[in-house]
Amino acid sequence: RFVGSLGTIVIKCKDLRIIQLDIPGMEECLNIASSIEVLSTLDSVTLLYPFFYRPMFEVLEDGWRSFLPDQEFELLSSATDEWRLSCINKEFSVCPSYPPVVIVPKCITDEELRKVAMFRYGSRFPVLSYYHRKNGMIMMRSSQPLTGTNGRRCKEDEKLINASLRPAKRGYIIDTRSLNVAQQARAKGGGFEQEVHYPQWRRIHKGIERFNILQESLIKLVEACNDQSHNMDRWLSKLEASNWLTHVKEILTTACLAAQCIDREGASVLVHGTEGTDSTLQVTSLAQIILDPRCRTIRGFESLIVREWLQAGHPFQQRCAQSAYSNSKQKWEAPVFLLFLDCVWQILRQFPCSFEFNEQFLIMLFEHAYASQFGTFLGNNESERAKLKLPQKTMSLWSWVNRKEELSKFRNPIYEANSLVIWPAVAPQSLQLWAGVFLRWNRPSQYLEEAHEEMVKIINYNKELQERVKVLRRHLAEMEAAERAQGNL
Amino acid sequence: VENVRLLDRLSSRKAVLGTLYLTATHVIFVENGSETRKETWVLHSQISSIEKQATTATGCPLLIRCKNFQVIQLVIPQERDCHDVYISLIRLARPVKYEELYCFSFNPKLDKEEREQGWKLVDLNEEYNRMGVPNNYWQICDVNRDYGVCDSYPTEVYVPKSATAHIIVGSSKFRSRRRFPALSYYCKDNNASICRSSQPLSGFSARCLEDEQMLQAIRKANPGSDFIYVVDTRPKLNAMANRAAGKGYENEDNYSNIKFQFIGIENIHVMRNSLQKMLEVCELKSPSMSDFLWGLENSGWLKHIKAIMDAGIFIAKAVAEEGVSVLVHCSDGWDRTAQVCSVASLLLDPYYRTMKGFMVLIEKDWVSFGHKFNHRYGNLDGDPKEISPVIDQFIECVWQLMEQFPCAFEFNERFLIHIQHHIYSCQFGNFLCNSQKERRELKIQERTYSLWAHLWKNRADYLNPLYRSDHSQNQGTLHPQIAPCNFLYKFWSGMYNRFEKGLHPRQSITDYLMAVKEETQQLEEELEVLGERLANLQKSQLGDNKVKSKQQDQSKQLRLSTSNNSLANTPQEYSNDLKSFPSWSPSQGDEEDSALILTQDNLKSSDPDLSANSDQESGVEDLSCRSPSGGGCLPSEDSGKDSDEAIFLAG
């Protein structure tokens, strides 16, 4: 993240900023550089800032307890009684990357779940991700089935998956790998659901890239954005070569497909890739933003991040270690979460009035996922977080964000609740580079900020007038009533 | 022709059956069946090409490409019908006489006086006075009174006071098509100016004393500076090639105190091909991201836009920061020169960023200085090699600036799109012909209407809600980023894919804010009225004079209902415009607009239930259904649905 040379230290930050310090004196410079080097590459998680951070604000609400699975299930049970909370994973004994409690079909016993877990990669058996109130369709997610080359099957797995179907209805399995990749996975013991064993399900393959391909794409994109040359052709070809927008398009398209199956086709959906911790989560969480107006509120979006990313076991510590400027090749590094945020931004751009939060909120989440004074994004799953005792030892991001002063920065001034499903366009013409993140340090922001201020001013003035009119009307009505009463006397 | 199918470009599954009509001015497609009988109107003058494709089992496909970037795909069942339509359209789309154009038959039901008023809206004399000329340094010259010196120049041009008629005529003889240096923009604050001309006929060694004196006079008109820039907007290679034909560029040795500068903007042929390539990319069926970005890069379009902008930035900087006057030319001085001068003016002077000022700017730098609208935009059948999207590029530059400076422009994107539409539509007389001389001969002002008056009448639709004249961006010069600014240039899908509504954001911040602002205005008025009523009530209660208060109260109610009535125009225009925009030609939409407003107005005023109080309530409710998330989204969700499905499944 930094290169030191002759009295100049260049610090390349995870939020893509580049800071250059000119320091008089070779020795001092080297000292500072090596200190920064050491301090920025600590080995132990417990030495990180969140463990030393003492908040300067009053905690009104403990963010660690803001989004509990019980609340989520309560909401669900008001709509359907076909699902139950299972504590099968209480000690993280069945699946290390799942939370202690998960939502599964009522008719499946914990014993059966254990068998299904044996049949799925990393024991990530299918669990409920989303219930679509409009038509009762659901979305589940899991990891790949361990069919292997000889086509193993698991009766309990079939039963579990079919339990989510309505009588005589069909469902879709969205495999986030291309057919080719999925077939190759069989050689390593993985695989996909075969039609013969899952006759009521139609499988669709979508090639969402993973790991180093995404990481390379990010590195290329950031490099292109930092290229100071004046040549337009070079910029466009570098943007194209980074393939970043291709990934955005692919993920968004797959999420739209899942949402379309649920809302338009009236079918249930199961989403998985290989591990079910990356592209799977991108798809399930984006589909919910498209389908569920609640996820477009600040609170609802936070809850979505907690459910579909933190509790669902997206390995944040592995994926968000170094960001775009890493010299050393980190095997597990990948901007999966950033791509998700980018996709959300694309939808936000197309439906600017339908989100309670603004672009700054997304950028804030990006920053905290990579580096934070809060413990929320530490660890790779709930099990690790429990071991580190994060809720006891660190502060939650949500405790900070959900305070009135902070929220005011993240509110979209032109938000108007929109209860409809929102279908984003995914044509290349409709997608743009997320300048707020990638060009953040390279473009003047003054004029855009002014525009935002002006927008807030217009809205606030309008609200103020509405209030005043309301007060006056009431006042007038009272006086008129009084007068009438007087007249009647 | 009946049973014609109109295909949706994004998904072949979605086609509608209807009837095709050809009228003297429009192609009209009316859908069968659906209760609304949706109509698609296309002006003949908008048609840029018609392509008959190979007959298939279902019929004979006809592809109509329009100059406003609409692409219409029809399938006509009978080959013979298709051929007839094809032949007729080819004839109708390429008129040979000006009199055949739509503006000579277009009648917006205005009387003679209103039409004359309309033409007076933009007055260039007033504009030069606003700039501060004539003054001690600049004066009107009348050598071109009867177009005697240069037939593509206006009759009234400003030149330095020290330039005598002898110098001007002499200089004109040394310039291509006799387009001598004349004033385009004058900066009151520091006396620096932007002048324009065509290339000098210098060849390899020719020189002209009068031309040298002319440039000297321009320099002297700016006493604060001891040199002027001469900006040749062509690539150096092109300019050098011109020398062989006896034309070329100024030799710094022959002119005293000039600094010569090339800025490589490509010629009209390169630009035409570039647009063609970009439109091919826009027309691709479900392209991948790479296809699209690669195609965009390959077209070179954004590179050209940037070149024009860079030239404008250079000149604006010279004038505003260095206080140096600039003479701009290209070859003939009517394409690139117009682009560059107007971009520079736009950057320099906040007035041109207002709605009125922008009209003036186009009138000044394009219309009056003989930009060849007829040739460039193919209004009459002519040489296809003369066609080029010169002003389209200028309009895009403005849009790119609007994206960078959201509060700096009084008008919005819709304003630009409508101007672009009407440059090709020939519905108004403004952009007819190639020069002022031709327009005067045709008596355009007496026989046609002015677009500016039309736009001005509907200006509420074209306002940028974020614009504030007292904003920091609107004090003086705009400074766009020059350094790493490639990524600030974006593809303008609102223009080039403007008829593919499925590709665009489904909610518009602009529309939302416009609705909010309108509501705010209503609230302000209501507040005032309520305040007055309250004050009256208090007074009457104190005086215990009930009869009087009741009367007053009623008179107030009356006032409120009338004021709300006049306001009620705006929401209708707003929503009608939204409705009309997607499929009908805007010109038609506009006509419908005015008709609808009239009826709505009548309805409103004759509505007996219009008591003051209930109207206040409905005013507020109105907004919620007008706001994009309420009213706007429902239809768009439905219409977007099918095309989206196609895309997701195809991908």
mmCIF file of C-alpha atoms in Angstrom, chain A residues 178-306:
data_model
loop_
_atom_site.group_PDB
_atom_site.id
_atom_site.type_symbol
_atom_site.label_atom_id
_atom_site.label_comp_id
_atom_site.label_asym_id
_atom_site.label_seq_id
_atom_site.Cartn_x
_atom_site.Cartn_y
_atom_site.Cartn_z
ATOM 1 C CA SER A 178 -21.506 -21.395 -16.107
ATOM 2 C CA LEU A 179 -22.508 -24.930 -17.078
ATOM 3 C CA ASN A 180 -18.914 -25.657 -17.947
ATOM 4 C CA VAL A 181 -17.559 -24.627 -14.571
ATOM 5 C CA ALA A 182 -20.322 -26.499 -12.788
ATOM 6 C CA GLN A 183 -19.505 -29.669 -14.713
ATOM 7 C CA GLN A 184 -15.839 -29.321 -13.917
ATOM 8 C CA ALA A 185 -16.729 -28.998 -10.239
ATOM 9 C CA ARG A 186 -17.984 -32.603 -10.308
ATOM 10 C CA ALA A 187 -14.466 -33.858 -10.681
ATOM 11 C CA LYS A 188 -13.663 -32.279 -7.319
ATOM 12 C CA GLY A 189 -16.660 -33.814 -5.642
ATOM 13 C CA GLY A 190 -18.988 -30.903 -6.198
ATOM 14 C CA GLY A 191 -21.636 -30.568 -8.854
ATOM 15 C CA PHE A 192 -25.200 -29.518 -9.485
ATOM 16 C CA GLU A 193 -28.734 -30.801 -9.108
ATOM 17 C CA GLN A 194 -29.549 -33.296 -11.838
ATOM 18 C CA GLU A 195 -32.931 -33.028 -13.558
ATOM 19 C CA VAL A 196 -33.745 -36.672 -12.922
ATOM 20 C CA HIS A 197 -33.564 -36.226 -9.188
ATOM 21 C CA TYR A 198 -35.137 -32.777 -9.087
ATOM 22 C CA PRO A 199 -37.844 -33.049 -11.753
ATOM 23 C CA GLN A 200 -39.804 -30.056 -10.512
ATOM 24 C CA TRP A 201 -36.859 -27.708 -10.867
ATOM 25 C CA ARG A 202 -35.382 -26.001 -13.868
ATOM 26 C CA ARG A 203 -31.723 -25.163 -13.647
ATOM 27 C CA ILE A 204 -30.293 -21.944 -15.106
ATOM 28 C CA HIS A 205 -26.572 -21.348 -15.293
ATOM 29 C CA LYS A 206 -25.122 -17.842 -15.097
ATOM 30 C CA GLY A 207 -21.407 -17.209 -15.213
ATOM 31 C CA ILE A 208 -20.506 -14.836 -12.386
ATOM 32 C CA GLU A 209 -16.764 -14.577 -11.948
ATOM 33 C CA ARG A 210 -14.979 -15.068 -8.664
ATOM 34 C CA PHE A 211 -11.810 -14.430 -6.662
ATOM 35 C CA ASN A 212 -8.716 -13.418 -8.538
ATOM 36 C CA ILE A 213 -10.584 -12.555 -11.724
ATOM 37 C CA LEU A 214 -12.615 -9.987 -9.836
ATOM 38 C CA GLN A 215 -9.588 -8.759 -7.945
ATOM 39 C CA GLU A 216 -7.606 -8.291 -11.142
ATOM 40 C CA SER A 217 -10.534 -6.479 -12.637
ATOM 41 C CA LEU A 218 -10.588 -4.064 -9.695
ATOM 42 C CA ILE A 219 -6.844 -3.484 -9.896
ATOM 43 C CA LYS A 220 -7.063 -2.738 -13.622
ATOM 44 C CA LEU A 221 -10.009 -0.437 -13.161
ATOM 45 C CA VAL A 222 -8.356 1.588 -10.418
ATOM 46 C CA GLU A 223 -5.212 1.830 -12.467
ATOM 47 C CA ALA A 224 -7.232 3.147 -15.404
ATOM 48 C CA CYS A 225 -8.917 5.706 -13.160
ATOM 49 C CA ASN A 226 -5.550 6.934 -11.926
ATOM 50 C CA ASP A 227 -4.126 7.266 -15.406
ATOM 51 C CA GLN A 228 -3.541 10.971 -15.880
ATOM 52 C CA SER A 229 -3.040 10.886 -19.632
ATOM 53 C CA HIS A 230 -5.271 13.021 -21.808
ATOM 54 C CA ASN A 231 -6.049 10.369 -24.325
ATOM 55 C CA MET A 232 -9.697 9.427 -24.627
ATOM 56 C CA ASP A 233 -9.133 6.207 -26.540
ATOM 57 C CA ARG A 234 -6.782 4.945 -23.910
ATOM 58 C CA TRP A 235 -9.261 5.610 -21.133
ATOM 59 C CA LEU A 236 -12.109 3.812 -22.874
ATOM 60 C CA SER A 237 -10.036 0.807 -23.821
ATOM 61 C CA LYS A 238 -8.662 0.510 -20.308
ATOM 62 C CA LEU A 239 -12.140 0.767 -18.880
ATOM 63 C CA GLU A 240 -13.234 -1.933 -21.256
ATOM 64 C CA ALA A 241 -10.228 -4.132 -20.532
ATOM 65 C CA SER A 242 -10.836 -3.989 -16.795
ATOM 66 C CA ASN A 243 -14.136 -5.811 -17.355
ATOM 67 C CA TRP A 244 -15.502 -4.287 -14.173
ATOM 68 C CA LEU A 245 -18.731 -3.140 -15.758
ATOM 69 C CA THR A 246 -19.115 -6.545 -17.374
ATOM 70 C CA HIS A 247 -19.129 -8.082 -13.906
ATOM 71 C CA VAL A 248 -21.616 -5.507 -12.688
ATOM 72 C CA LYS A 249 -23.869 -6.261 -15.626
ATOM 73 C CA GLU A 250 -23.629 -10.027 -15.111
ATOM 74 C CA ILE A 251 -24.428 -9.874 -11.396
ATOM 75 C CA LEU A 252 -27.269 -7.436 -11.855
ATOM 76 C CA THR A 253 -28.736 -9.503 -14.677
ATOM 77 C CA THR A 254 -28.662 -12.660 -12.581
ATOM 78 C CA ALA A 255 -30.319 -10.881 -9.658
ATOM 79 C CA CYS A 256 -33.007 -9.549 -11.987
ATOM 80 C CA LEU A 257 -33.532 -13.048 -13.311
ATOM 81 C CA ALA A 258 -34.029 -14.408 -9.797
ATOM 82 C CA ALA A 259 -36.436 -11.586 -8.975
ATOM 83 C CA GLN A 260 -38.278 -12.150 -12.216
ATOM 84 C CA CYS A 261 -38.744 -15.887 -11.503
ATOM 85 C CA ILE A 262 -40.226 -15.033 -8.130
ATOM 86 C CA ASP A 263 -42.379 -12.045 -8.987
ATOM 87 C CA ARG A 264 -43.384 -12.661 -12.589
ATOM 88 C CA GLU A 265 -43.235 -16.425 -13.000
ATOM 89 C CA GLY A 266 -44.579 -17.126 -9.520
ATOM 90 C CA ALA A 267 -41.897 -19.697 -8.911
ATOM 91 C CA SER A 268 -39.626 -20.464 -5.981
ATOM 92 C CA VAL A 269 -35.913 -20.041 -6.433
ATOM 93 C CA LEU A 270 -32.803 -21.682 -5.042
ATOM 94 C CA VAL A 271 -29.534 -19.837 -5.615
ATOM 95 C CA HIS A 272 -26.093 -21.304 -5.226
ATOM 96 C CA GLY A 273 -22.635 -21.259 -6.720
ATOM 97 C CA THR A 274 -19.748 -23.225 -5.316
ATOM 98 C CA GLU A 275 -19.422 -22.243 -1.670
ATOM 99 C CA GLY A 276 -22.537 -20.109 -1.503
ATOM 100 C CA THR A 277 -20.667 -17.310 0.235
ATOM 101 C CA ASP A 278 -19.977 -14.917 -2.627
ATOM 102 C CA SER A 279 -21.880 -14.706 -5.889
ATOM 103 C CA THR A 280 -24.826 -16.439 -4.230
ATOM 104 C CA LEU A 281 -25.103 -13.624 -1.711
ATOM 105 C CA GLN A 282 -24.720 -10.961 -4.376
ATOM 106 C CA VAL A 283 -27.685 -12.441 -6.209
ATOM 107 C CA THR A 284 -29.960 -13.076 -3.239
ATOM 108 C CA SER A 285 -29.382 -9.676 -1.670
ATOM 109 C CA LEU A 286 -29.805 -7.722 -4.919
ATOM 110 C CA ALA A 287 -32.966 -9.645 -5.759
ATOM 111 C CA GLN A 288 -34.381 -8.557 -2.411
ATOM 112 C CA ILE A 289 -33.593 -4.928 -3.133
ATOM 113 C CA ILE A 290 -35.474 -5.248 -6.394
ATOM 114 C CA LEU A 291 -38.443 -7.038 -4.858
ATOM 115 C CA ASP A 292 -38.770 -5.736 -1.340
ATOM 116 C CA PRO A 293 -39.352 -2.023 -0.639
ATOM 117 C CA ARG A 294 -38.226 -2.594 2.947
ATOM 118 C CA CYS A 295 -34.679 -3.299 1.764
ATOM 119 C CA ARG A 296 -34.584 0.168 0.198
ATOM 120 C CA THR A 297 -34.932 1.868 3.578
ATOM 121 C CA ILE A 298 -31.869 2.560 5.708
ATOM 122 C CA ARG A 299 -32.909 0.200 8.454
ATOM 123 C CA GLY A 300 -33.988 -2.481 5.991
ATOM 124 C CA PHE A 301 -30.759 -2.259 4.045
ATOM 125 C CA GLU A 302 -28.697 -2.592 7.204
ATOM 126 C CA SER A 303 -30.753 -5.603 8.141
ATOM 127 C CA LEU A 304 -30.131 -7.032 4.671
ATOM 128 C CA ILE A 305 -26.368 -6.597 5.071
ATOM 129 C CA VAL A 306 -26.491 -8.317 8.439
#
